[in-house]
Structure formats: structure tokens, C-alpha cells
């Protein structure tokens, strides 16, 4: 099996991890992402299953072994389960993960698992029903928590919770989140709110640096887990009395981009070298038939050289990303 040494950029970063958006449609209205819901119609120009198969094979031959399906909300794509089955059967895909808002999760968890998905990230921004509804536009917290419990019994290799840290909306819940994971084998990851093209005012009102989380965890005796080889920029904290762990994804922290280990492809087949870059490079012309595999790989290797050393979020430059549903977060 080729290793990820093949896919490296000019700064020596390696990319074993591909985040693949399969739709930009979403059925939630998270206040920091799509507060007015998805604007536009369902689109028939998303990559087809065949195109996705070609894309994944090429990335795997370049050393990628972890694929995350994301969106929009990936699970509302009608052929989501078939897609997952296709990808999980590709030799060399060692980790097939997805990120979901947890819609209908209790009913669907088993079918996700049976399709070969083994790692699930569920977005849960509040443990208080009214607050959850205020943030996501949906009164579904109880269903999602039930879905989480089903996932924990289904046998997924990892169950994670994504929680966007929001000043005056959920920052008072830090201790509740910590207590929540104490008896659950989950990793809850606080994500610092990121500024995008469409959430500038919201960002000003609700951004809170991740240091607020780190300080509280250290105060309560949590310890930073040593980083593993291929791990990305997330920090992970553990505590001897907690079954669950707490992570932190702090894109505004110093050196965040140095450990970037991921590339992204949008639902329409554009390679994005950074979540906050200036648009993507379409790979679609190289996805038309199987015989283009070598040319596709050459194209990916060539484009990766354009990856910049870091984002320019600190300067208020969010690149061309209007919201994270457009690329998949
Ligand atoms: N619909 C799925 C979900 O809700 O998890 C997957 C797509 S969503 C774009 C992926 C992750 O990005 C979610 O955990 C979401 O909370 C997070 N996200 C979206 N916009 C964000 C922002 N501006 N800052 C930080 N995280 C954000």
C-alpha cells in the first residue's frame, strides 16, 4: 500500500485525510452557518457515485487512507448509503467517517454502520433544548441524544461530538458538557467559531477563543493527550475519572495550520487546499472515465503544491468561503 509520503506539500505537510462533501444541501439552519436555511434548489450537478469512486481511488493511490463524508448534511443525499458502501469497499480506505447533524440518527445508525461507516461525528451545540433550538433552528435535541446512545451501542469505532463554542450562547455549558461525557465513550470537540463570508456580525458577537476551554479543563485536572503520528490540529484532553475525552479545534491558535493533514473536495468536484482559500480547482475533467486515473493523480499532485502555509483568518480574510456548508467544514 502506498503511504502518505506521496501526497505532501511544499511545507512538508502530508495528507492522509480527505474530507469529501457529497452535497451542500442542509436541512438545519444553524445560526453560524445557514441561518436562513439552504438557499437554492437541490442540484443535479453533484459528483455521481461513479465520479466519487474514481476520485477516492486516485486519492487512495496517493496515500490517503481516511475519508470523511460531509456536506451540507451528507445523510440527506438519497444515495448516501450506497455511496458509503462503494467507498468502504475500496481497498486502502482504512477509516470511513462522516459528520452529521444527527437527523433521524436513532433509526438510521445501524444502516450507516452496515454500509461500512465506522466513525461518526455528531454536531450538538447545546444540551439545553431551548438553546439547541435557538442555535440550530430545530427542536430535535432529544432525538439526537437518543441517536447518540444508539450509536454507542451499534459498535462504531469512534463516536465524536462537535460543539461550536459560542459566546453567550453555550459557553456557560462547559461544565455540563464535561459532565455529559464522563460516563460515555465519546470524544467531544469544541470548535472555535470560524469567520466566514456570511457570518461577520455573528462572529463579532459570539466568537470566543478556545483558551477559555483549555483553561477550565486544566483547572479541573484534565491533561493534554500526547499527539499521535497522523493526527490533525485538534488537541485532546483526558481525565482519569472521565470515560469520554474533550478536544479542542482552535483554528485561530498559533501554528494551527502547521499540523494540517487534510484536503477537501466539494460536492461538485473542486479540490480545496484550505477551508479559507480563494476557491477550488475543478477535478471534474479528470473524473469522466476510469482510464484518466494517472492524469487525475498527476493533477492532484500538481495542485497540492499551491497549498499555502496557513490561512489569513487573523487578518479577517475568509477567502472565498461564504459558509462552511459550501465546502463541508
Ligand atoms: N451537516 C453536518 C453537521 O451538522 O455536522 C456536516 C456539515 S457541517 C458544515 C460540519 C461542522 O462544521 C459542524 O460540526 C458544524 O457545527 C461546523 N461549522 C459550521 N460552520 C462553522 C463555523 N462558522 N465555525 C465553526 N464550525 C462550524
mmCIF file of C-alpha atoms and ligand atoms in Angstrom:
data_model
loop_
_atom_site.group_PDB
_atom_site.id
_atom_site.type_symbol
_atom_site.label_atom_id
_atom_site.label_comp_id
_atom_site.label_asym_id
_atom_site.label_seq_id
_atom_site.Cartn_x
_atom_site.Cartn_y
_atom_site.Cartn_z
ATOM 1 C CA UNK A 1 0.000 0.000 0.000
ATOM 2 C CA UNK A 2 1.440 3.391 -0.879
ATOM 3 C CA UNK A 3 1.952 5.665 2.118
ATOM 4 C CA UNK A 4 1.018 9.292 2.535
ATOM 5 C CA UNK A 5 4.536 10.386 1.694
ATOM 6 C CA UNK A 6 3.281 10.609 -1.871
ATOM 7 C CA UNK A 7 0.891 13.411 -1.129
ATOM 8 C CA UNK A 8 2.855 16.161 0.534
ATOM 9 C CA UNK A 9 3.075 19.889 0.002
ATOM 10 C CA UNK A 10 5.921 22.353 -0.312
ATOM 11 C CA UNK A 11 5.979 22.781 3.501
ATOM 12 C CA UNK A 12 6.438 19.080 4.186
ATOM 13 C CA UNK A 13 2.870 18.508 5.386
ATOM 14 C CA UNK A 14 1.406 15.121 4.464
ATOM 15 C CA UNK A 15 -2.217 14.414 3.614
ATOM 16 C CA UNK A 16 -3.586 11.042 4.647
ATOM 17 C CA UNK A 17 -7.065 12.546 5.130
ATOM 18 C CA UNK A 18 -9.672 13.645 2.598
ATOM 19 C CA UNK A 19 -12.881 15.427 3.549
ATOM 20 C CA UNK A 20 -15.363 14.828 0.804
ATOM 21 C CA UNK A 21 -18.540 16.844 0.617
ATOM 22 C CA UNK A 22 -21.359 14.911 -1.049
ATOM 23 C CA UNK A 23 -23.966 17.677 -1.057
ATOM 24 C CA UNK A 24 -24.153 21.300 0.031
ATOM 25 C CA UNK A 25 -27.843 20.970 0.911
ATOM 26 C CA UNK A 26 -28.654 21.081 4.605
ATOM 27 C CA UNK A 27 -31.917 20.610 6.477
ATOM 28 C CA UNK A 28 -30.843 22.564 9.590
ATOM 29 C CA UNK A 29 -30.483 26.319 9.993
ATOM 30 C CA UNK A 30 -27.512 26.710 12.291
ATOM 31 C CA UNK A 31 -27.213 30.343 13.214
ATOM 32 C CA UNK A 32 -23.468 30.499 12.429
ATOM 33 C CA UNK A 33 -23.711 28.663 9.102
ATOM 34 C CA UNK A 34 -27.053 28.771 7.261
ATOM 35 C CA UNK A 35 -29.311 30.926 9.482
ATOM 36 C CA UNK A 36 -31.915 31.237 6.713
ATOM 37 C CA UNK A 37 -31.589 27.610 5.672
ATOM 38 C CA UNK A 38 -30.082 26.391 2.446
ATOM 39 C CA UNK A 39 -30.858 28.882 -0.304
ATOM 40 C CA UNK A 40 -31.237 27.287 -3.670
ATOM 41 C CA UNK A 41 -32.530 24.079 -5.102
ATOM 42 C CA UNK A 42 -31.350 20.534 -4.886
ATOM 43 C CA UNK A 43 -28.765 20.258 -7.570
ATOM 44 C CA UNK A 44 -28.161 17.521 -10.074
ATOM 45 C CA UNK A 45 -24.565 18.555 -10.664
ATOM 46 C CA UNK A 46 -23.143 16.902 -7.580
ATOM 47 C CA UNK A 47 -20.479 14.311 -8.239
ATOM 48 C CA UNK A 48 -22.056 10.992 -9.178
ATOM 49 C CA UNK A 49 -21.236 7.725 -7.440
ATOM 50 C CA UNK A 50 -19.006 6.787 -10.366
ATOM 51 C CA UNK A 51 -17.103 10.073 -10.197
ATOM 52 C CA UNK A 52 -16.701 9.745 -6.437
ATOM 53 C CA UNK A 53 -15.387 6.191 -6.855
ATOM 54 C CA UNK A 54 -12.751 7.415 -9.348
ATOM 55 C CA UNK A 55 -11.795 10.306 -7.111
ATOM 56 C CA UNK A 56 -11.392 8.182 -3.993
ATOM 57 C CA UNK A 57 -9.340 5.519 -5.821
ATOM 58 C CA UNK A 58 -6.937 8.181 -7.062
ATOM 59 C CA UNK A 59 -6.531 9.736 -3.593
ATOM 60 C CA UNK A 60 -6.036 6.310 -2.025
ATOM 61 C CA UNK A 61 -3.296 5.515 -4.541
ATOM 62 C CA UNK A 62 -1.665 8.755 -3.448
ATOM 63 C CA UNK A 63 -1.658 7.585 0.182
ATOM 64 C CA UNK A 64 -4.966 8.868 1.568
ATOM 65 C CA UNK A 65 -6.479 6.292 3.921
ATOM 66 C CA UNK A 66 -9.063 8.285 5.866
ATOM 67 C CA UNK A 67 -12.158 9.652 4.146
ATOM 68 C CA UNK A 68 -14.824 11.745 5.845
ATOM 69 C CA UNK A 69 -18.167 12.283 4.128
ATOM 70 C CA UNK A 70 -19.602 15.666 4.936
ATOM 71 C CA UNK A 71 -21.780 18.398 3.498
ATOM 72 C CA UNK A 72 -24.264 20.274 3.848
ATOM 73 C CA UNK A 73 -25.927 17.353 5.547
ATOM 74 C CA UNK A 74 -24.428 14.266 3.870
ATOM 75 C CA UNK A 75 -27.117 11.865 5.062
ATOM 76 C CA UNK A 76 -29.874 13.626 3.116
ATOM 77 C CA UNK A 77 -28.259 12.693 -0.171
ATOM 78 C CA UNK A 78 -30.612 9.948 -1.454
ATOM 79 C CA UNK A 79 -27.807 7.537 -2.379
ATOM 80 C CA UNK A 80 -25.779 8.186 0.793
ATOM 81 C CA UNK A 81 -25.787 4.548 1.945
ATOM 82 C CA UNK A 82 -24.788 3.234 -1.489
ATOM 83 C CA UNK A 83 -22.023 5.811 -1.663
ATOM 84 C CA UNK A 84 -20.710 4.744 1.728
ATOM 85 C CA UNK A 85 -20.811 1.086 0.642
ATOM 86 C CA UNK A 86 -18.886 1.906 -2.551
ATOM 87 C CA UNK A 87 -16.187 3.787 -0.683
ATOM 88 C CA UNK A 88 -15.835 1.341 2.184
ATOM 89 C CA UNK A 89 -15.198 -1.449 -0.303
ATOM 90 C CA UNK A 90 -12.253 0.366 -1.915
ATOM 91 C CA UNK A 91 -9.047 -1.342 -0.808
ATOM 92 C CA UNK A 92 -6.880 1.114 1.073
ATOM 93 C CA UNK A 93 -9.715 3.064 2.728
ATOM 94 C CA UNK A 94 -8.896 2.292 6.340
ATOM 95 C CA UNK A 95 -11.188 4.819 8.031
ATOM 96 C CA UNK A 96 -14.545 5.839 6.656
ATOM 97 C CA UNK A 97 -16.057 8.618 8.747
ATOM 98 C CA UNK A 98 -18.927 11.064 8.411
ATOM 99 C CA UNK A 99 -20.161 14.223 10.071
ATOM 100 C CA UNK A 100 -23.877 14.638 10.600
ATOM 101 C CA UNK A 101 -26.373 16.865 12.355
ATOM 102 C CA UNK A 102 -27.935 13.666 13.723
ATOM 103 C CA UNK A 103 -31.190 13.920 11.798
ATOM 104 C CA UNK A 104 -33.130 10.621 12.256
ATOM 105 C CA UNK A 105 -29.996 9.119 13.718
ATOM 106 C CA UNK A 106 -31.642 6.636 16.093
ATOM 107 C CA UNK A 107 -33.446 4.974 13.165
ATOM 108 C CA UNK A 108 -30.539 5.116 10.783
ATOM 109 C CA UNK A 109 -27.447 4.380 12.884
ATOM 110 C CA UNK A 110 -27.483 0.656 12.104
ATOM 111 C CA UNK A 111 -27.818 1.225 8.354
ATOM 112 C CA UNK A 112 -24.879 3.652 8.453
ATOM 113 C CA UNK A 113 -22.794 1.044 10.234
ATOM 114 C CA UNK A 114 -23.881 -1.683 7.816
ATOM 115 C CA UNK A 115 -22.735 0.500 4.898
ATOM 116 C CA UNK A 116 -19.194 0.449 6.249
ATOM 117 C CA UNK A 117 -19.159 3.777 8.081
ATOM 118 C CA UNK A 118 -17.171 3.271 11.287
ATOM 119 C CA UNK A 119 -16.500 6.772 12.623
ATOM 120 C CA UNK A 120 -19.271 9.253 13.302
ATOM 121 C CA UNK A 121 -19.135 12.906 14.358
ATOM 122 C CA UNK A 122 -22.454 14.293 15.552
ATOM 123 C CA UNK A 123 -22.929 18.043 15.882
ATOM 124 C CA UNK A 124 -24.505 19.001 19.216
ATOM 125 C CA UNK A 125 -24.124 22.665 20.110
ATOM 126 C CA UNK A 126 -26.132 22.714 23.321
ATOM 127 C CA UNK A 127 -27.509 20.277 25.875
ATOM 128 C CA UNK A 128 -30.376 22.643 26.700
ATOM 129 C CA UNK A 129 -33.366 22.092 24.410
ATOM 130 C CA UNK A 130 -34.331 25.793 24.043
ATOM 131 C CA UNK A 131 -30.764 26.817 23.426
ATOM 132 C CA UNK A 132 -30.250 23.976 20.965
ATOM 133 C CA UNK A 133 -33.270 25.137 19.006
ATOM 134 C CA UNK A 134 -32.094 28.725 19.090
ATOM 135 C CA UNK A 135 -28.717 27.728 17.647
ATOM 136 C CA UNK A 136 -29.776 25.101 15.079
ATOM 137 C CA UNK A 137 -33.287 26.212 14.171
ATOM 138 C CA UNK A 138 -34.651 22.784 15.157
ATOM 139 C CA UNK A 139 -36.265 21.330 18.223
ATOM 140 C CA UNK A 140 -34.558 17.937 17.862
ATOM 141 C CA UNK A 141 -32.132 17.667 20.753
ATOM 142 C CA UNK A 142 -33.900 14.710 22.415
ATOM 143 C CA UNK A 143 -33.938 12.724 19.129
ATOM 144 C CA UNK A 144 -30.275 13.424 18.527
ATOM 145 C CA UNK A 145 -29.276 12.379 22.037
ATOM 146 C CA UNK A 146 -31.229 9.169 21.520
ATOM 147 C CA UNK A 147 -29.327 8.709 18.232
ATOM 148 C CA UNK A 148 -26.050 9.196 20.082
ATOM 149 C CA UNK A 149 -26.968 6.419 22.533
ATOM 150 C CA UNK A 150 -27.884 4.093 19.671
ATOM 151 C CA UNK A 151 -24.525 4.810 18.004
ATOM 152 C CA UNK A 152 -22.685 3.972 21.220
ATOM 153 C CA UNK A 153 -24.397 0.563 21.219
ATOM 154 C CA UNK A 154 -24.011 -0.068 17.485
ATOM 155 C CA UNK A 155 -20.266 -0.648 17.528
ATOM 156 C CA UNK A 156 -18.824 2.390 15.748
ATOM 157 C CA UNK A 157 -15.050 2.566 16.225
ATOM 158 C CA UNK A 158 -15.373 6.176 17.286
ATOM 159 C CA UNK A 159 -18.240 8.432 18.238
ATOM 160 C CA UNK A 160 -17.434 12.118 18.478
ATOM 161 C CA UNK A 161 -19.483 15.196 19.226
ATOM 162 C CA UNK A 162 -18.755 18.530 17.530
ATOM 163 C CA UNK A 163 -19.719 21.578 19.553
ATOM 164 C CA UNK A 164 -19.119 25.052 18.188
ATOM 165 C CA UNK A 165 -18.054 27.266 21.086
ATOM 166 C CA UNK A 166 -20.348 30.299 21.143
ATOM 167 C CA UNK A 167 -20.030 33.268 23.486
ATOM 168 C CA UNK A 168 -23.309 33.982 25.324
ATOM 169 C CA UNK A 169 -24.998 31.009 23.671
ATOM 170 C CA UNK A 170 -23.333 27.868 25.041
ATOM 171 C CA UNK A 171 -20.148 28.931 26.844
ATOM 172 C CA UNK A 172 -21.963 28.656 30.190
ATOM 173 C CA UNK A 173 -22.466 24.956 29.464
ATOM 174 C CA UNK A 174 -18.818 23.964 29.565
ATOM 175 C CA UNK A 175 -19.152 22.093 32.861
ATOM 176 C CA UNK A 176 -22.368 20.388 31.681
ATOM 177 C CA UNK A 177 -20.599 19.132 28.554
ATOM 178 C CA UNK A 178 -17.716 17.856 30.682
ATOM 179 C CA UNK A 179 -20.163 16.034 32.991
ATOM 180 C CA UNK A 180 -22.066 14.712 29.974
ATOM 181 C CA UNK A 181 -19.070 12.782 28.587
ATOM 182 C CA UNK A 182 -17.936 11.469 31.976
ATOM 183 C CA UNK A 183 -19.779 8.152 31.531
ATOM 184 C CA UNK A 184 -19.727 7.925 27.736
ATOM 185 C CA UNK A 185 -17.040 6.635 25.396
ATOM 186 C CA UNK A 186 -17.173 9.745 23.241
ATOM 187 C CA UNK A 187 -14.791 12.491 22.344
ATOM 188 C CA UNK A 188 -16.468 15.893 22.473
ATOM 189 C CA UNK A 189 -14.638 18.517 20.467
ATOM 190 C CA UNK A 190 -15.159 22.199 20.929
ATOM 191 C CA UNK A 191 -14.657 24.041 17.670
ATOM 192 C CA UNK A 192 -13.784 27.707 17.797
ATOM 193 C CA UNK A 193 -16.294 29.666 15.761
ATOM 194 C CA UNK A 194 -14.746 30.481 12.385
ATOM 195 C CA UNK A 195 -15.431 33.656 10.500
ATOM 196 C CA UNK A 196 -16.844 33.077 7.020
ATOM 197 C CA UNK A 197 -18.015 35.390 4.264
ATOM 198 C CA UNK A 198 -21.602 35.409 5.551
ATOM 199 C CA UNK A 199 -21.271 35.417 9.340
ATOM 200 C CA UNK A 200 -19.160 38.514 10.061
ATOM 201 C CA UNK A 201 -21.529 40.172 12.571
ATOM 202 C CA UNK A 202 -22.354 36.861 14.206
ATOM 203 C CA UNK A 203 -18.636 36.188 14.548
ATOM 204 C CA UNK A 204 -18.072 39.530 16.264
ATOM 205 C CA UNK A 205 -20.865 38.798 18.714
ATOM 206 C CA UNK A 206 -20.143 35.137 19.505
ATOM 207 C CA UNK A 207 -16.520 34.244 18.858
ATOM 208 C CA UNK A 208 -14.720 33.016 21.962
ATOM 209 C CA UNK A 209 -11.080 31.897 21.883
ATOM 210 C CA UNK A 210 -10.526 28.223 22.616
ATOM 211 C CA UNK A 211 -8.268 29.175 25.528
ATOM 212 C CA UNK A 212 -11.470 29.530 27.592
ATOM 213 C CA UNK A 213 -11.909 25.753 27.253
ATOM 214 C CA UNK A 214 -8.262 24.869 27.839
ATOM 215 C CA UNK A 215 -8.074 26.969 30.994
ATOM 216 C CA UNK A 216 -11.177 25.374 32.501
ATOM 217 C CA UNK A 217 -10.036 21.839 31.640
ATOM 218 C CA UNK A 218 -6.603 22.346 33.190
ATOM 219 C CA UNK A 219 -8.224 23.876 36.275
ATOM 220 C CA UNK A 220 -10.313 20.693 36.652
ATOM 221 C CA UNK A 221 -7.277 18.393 36.323
ATOM 222 C CA UNK A 222 -7.645 17.377 32.671
ATOM 223 C CA UNK A 223 -4.435 16.529 30.863
ATOM 224 C CA UNK A 224 -3.347 17.059 27.298
ATOM 225 C CA UNK A 225 -3.002 13.742 25.491
ATOM 226 C CA UNK A 226 0.255 13.325 23.551
ATOM 227 C CA UNK A 227 -0.263 13.758 19.808
ATOM 228 C CA UNK A 228 -0.253 10.674 17.606
ATOM 229 C CA UNK A 229 1.617 10.438 14.296
ATOM 230 C CA UNK A 230 -1.005 11.361 11.701
ATOM 231 C CA UNK A 231 -3.271 13.404 13.963
ATOM 232 C CA UNK A 232 -4.543 16.749 12.756
ATOM 233 C CA UNK A 233 -4.671 20.076 14.543
ATOM 234 C CA UNK A 234 -7.155 19.047 17.278
ATOM 235 C CA UNK A 235 -5.911 18.993 20.888
ATOM 236 C CA UNK A 236 -7.320 16.205 23.034
ATOM 237 C CA UNK A 237 -7.678 16.245 26.825
ATOM 238 C CA UNK A 238 -8.299 13.270 29.119
ATOM 239 C CA UNK A 239 -9.173 12.844 32.784
ATOM 240 C CA UNK A 240 -8.763 9.762 34.948
ATOM 241 C CA UNK A 241 -12.373 9.967 36.160
ATOM 242 C CA UNK A 242 -13.925 10.508 32.720
ATOM 243 C CA UNK A 243 -14.690 7.827 30.168
ATOM 244 C CA UNK A 244 -15.060 10.478 27.496
ATOM 245 C CA UNK A 245 -12.432 12.929 26.325
ATOM 246 C CA UNK A 246 -12.633 16.604 25.395
ATOM 247 C CA UNK A 247 -10.988 18.005 22.305
ATOM 248 C CA UNK A 248 -10.374 21.480 21.019
ATOM 249 C CA UNK A 249 -10.135 22.680 17.452
ATOM 250 C CA UNK A 250 -8.815 26.207 17.593
ATOM 251 C CA UNK A 251 -8.093 27.495 14.093
ATOM 252 C CA UNK A 252 -7.034 30.904 15.425
ATOM 253 C CA UNK A 253 -4.338 29.412 17.637
ATOM 254 C CA UNK A 254 -0.670 29.769 16.790
ATOM 255 C CA UNK A 255 0.694 27.073 14.467
ATOM 256 C CA UNK A 256 -2.750 25.540 13.810
ATOM 257 C CA UNK A 257 -2.005 25.168 10.103
ATOM 258 C CA UNK A 258 1.370 23.528 10.674
ATOM 259 C CA UNK A 259 -0.312 20.235 11.506
ATOM 260 C CA UNK A 260 -2.915 20.455 8.725
ATOM 261 C CA UNK A 261 -3.248 16.909 7.377
ATOM 262 C CA UNK A 262 -6.330 17.221 5.202
ATOM 263 C CA UNK A 263 -7.549 18.156 1.777
ATOM 264 C CA UNK A 264 -11.116 18.855 0.789
ATOM 265 C CA UNK A 265 -13.211 18.166 -2.274
ATOM 266 C CA UNK A 266 -16.540 19.922 -2.703
ATOM 267 C CA UNK A 267 -19.773 18.245 -3.752
ATOM 268 C CA UNK A 268 -19.181 19.482 -7.300
ATOM 269 C CA UNK A 269 -15.676 18.113 -7.513
ATOM 270 C CA UNK A 270 -13.460 21.095 -6.702
ATOM 271 C CA UNK A 271 -10.272 20.465 -4.753
ATOM 272 C CA UNK A 272 -9.956 22.967 -1.887
ATOM 273 C CA UNK A 273 -6.484 23.209 -0.431
ATOM 274 C CA UNK A 274 -7.708 25.234 2.556
ATOM 275 C CA UNK A 275 -11.125 25.816 4.115
ATOM 276 C CA UNK A 276 -10.410 29.513 3.734
ATOM 277 C CA UNK A 277 -8.734 29.570 0.334
ATOM 278 C CA UNK A 278 -9.691 31.510 -2.764
ATOM 279 C CA UNK A 279 -11.943 28.937 -4.387
ATOM 280 C CA UNK A 280 -11.268 25.429 -5.598
ATOM 281 C CA UNK A 281 -9.701 23.708 -8.578
ATOM 282 C CA UNK A 282 -12.139 21.548 -10.509
ATOM 283 C CA UNK A 283 -11.091 17.914 -10.815
ATOM 284 C CA UNK A 284 -14.158 17.058 -12.825
ATOM 285 C CA UNK A 285 -12.499 16.967 -16.239
ATOM 286 C CA UNK A 286 -10.377 14.076 -14.899
ATOM 287 C CA UNK A 287 -13.301 12.119 -13.476
ATOM 288 C CA UNK A 288 -15.053 11.205 -16.704
ATOM 289 C CA UNK A 289 -13.676 7.699 -17.139
ATOM 290 C CA UNK A 290 -11.507 5.170 -15.367
ATOM 291 C CA UNK A 291 -8.609 5.489 -17.799
ATOM 292 C CA UNK A 292 -7.913 9.025 -16.539
ATOM 293 C CA UNK A 293 -6.656 7.812 -13.156
ATOM 294 C CA UNK A 294 -2.969 8.560 -13.729
ATOM 295 C CA UNK A 295 -3.733 12.001 -15.185
ATOM 296 C CA UNK A 296 -6.019 12.713 -12.218
ATOM 297 C CA UNK A 297 -3.279 11.755 -9.774
ATOM 298 C CA UNK A 298 -0.785 13.980 -11.604
ATOM 299 C CA UNK A 299 -3.246 16.843 -11.415
ATOM 300 C CA UNK A 300 -3.769 16.385 -7.659
ATOM 301 C CA UNK A 301 -0.012 16.186 -7.031
ATOM 302 C CA UNK A 302 0.492 19.348 -9.058
ATOM 303 C CA UNK A 303 -2.264 21.289 -7.289
ATOM 304 C CA UNK A 304 -1.149 20.345 -3.779
ATOM 305 C CA UNK A 305 1.993 22.391 -4.370
ATOM 306 C CA UNK A 306 -0.208 25.511 -4.321
ATOM 307 C CA UNK A 307 -1.304 24.928 -0.728
ATOM 308 C CA UNK A 308 -0.324 27.942 1.340
ATOM 309 C CA UNK A 309 1.445 27.736 4.686
ATOM 310 C CA UNK A 310 -1.624 28.992 6.534
ATOM 311 C CA UNK A 311 -4.964 30.754 6.371
ATOM 312 C CA UNK A 312 -5.378 34.508 6.741
ATOM 313 C CA UNK A 313 -8.279 34.466 9.172
ATOM 314 C CA UNK A 314 -6.392 36.632 11.648
ATOM 315 C CA UNK A 315 -6.434 39.411 9.059
ATOM 316 C CA UNK A 316 -10.183 38.975 8.643
ATOM 317 C CA UNK A 317 -9.636 37.276 5.281
ATOM 318 C CA UNK A 318 -12.018 34.318 4.999
ATOM 319 C CA UNK A 319 -11.108 33.549 1.408
ATOM 320 C CA UNK A 320 -13.997 32.678 -0.871
ATOM 321 C CA UNK A 321 -15.898 30.573 1.669
ATOM 322 C CA UNK A 322 -19.420 32.011 2.216
ATOM 323 C CA UNK A 323 -20.277 29.403 4.895
ATOM 324 C CA UNK A 324 -18.863 26.032 5.821
ATOM 325 C CA UNK A 325 -21.775 24.089 4.292
ATOM 326 C CA UNK A 326 -20.386 25.131 0.912
ATOM 327 C CA UNK A 327 -17.209 23.080 1.343
ATOM 328 C CA UNK A 328 -18.114 20.769 4.180
ATOM 329 C CA UNK A 329 -16.419 22.299 7.216
HETATM 330 N N1 LIG B 1 -24.370 18.945 8.455
HETATM 331 C C1 LIG B 1 -23.297 18.280 9.123
HETATM 332 C C2 LIG B 1 -23.212 18.721 10.573
HETATM 333 O O1 LIG B 1 -24.084 19.472 11.010
HETATM 334 O O2 LIG B 1 -22.334 18.264 11.266
HETATM 335 C C3 LIG B 1 -21.952 18.379 8.431
HETATM 336 C C4 LIG B 1 -21.526 19.687 7.826
HETATM 337 S S1 LIG B 1 -21.147 20.968 8.966
HETATM 338 C C5 LIG B 1 -20.646 22.254 7.894
HETATM 339 C C6 LIG B 1 -19.646 20.390 9.686
HETATM 340 C C7 LIG B 1 -19.267 21.002 11.016
HETATM 341 O O3 LIG B 1 -18.903 22.351 10.794
HETATM 342 C C8 LIG B 1 -20.370 21.009 12.050
HETATM 343 O O4 LIG B 1 -19.907 20.450 13.256
HETATM 344 C C9 LIG B 1 -20.671 22.483 12.236
HETATM 345 O O5 LIG B 1 -21.092 22.783 13.538
HETATM 346 C C10 LIG B 1 -19.338 23.108 11.905
HETATM 347 N N2 LIG B 1 -19.401 24.513 11.485
HETATM 348 C C11 LIG B 1 -20.181 25.072 10.547
HETATM 349 N N3 LIG B 1 -19.932 26.403 10.428
HETATM 350 C C12 LIG B 1 -18.970 26.685 11.331
HETATM 351 C C13 LIG B 1 -18.273 27.876 11.703
HETATM 352 N N4 LIG B 1 -18.526 29.038 11.116
HETATM 353 N N5 LIG B 1 -17.328 27.795 12.666
HETATM 354 C C14 LIG B 1 -17.052 26.613 13.263
HETATM 355 N N6 LIG B 1 -17.666 25.452 12.956
HETATM 356 C C15 LIG B 1 -18.621 25.481 12.019
#
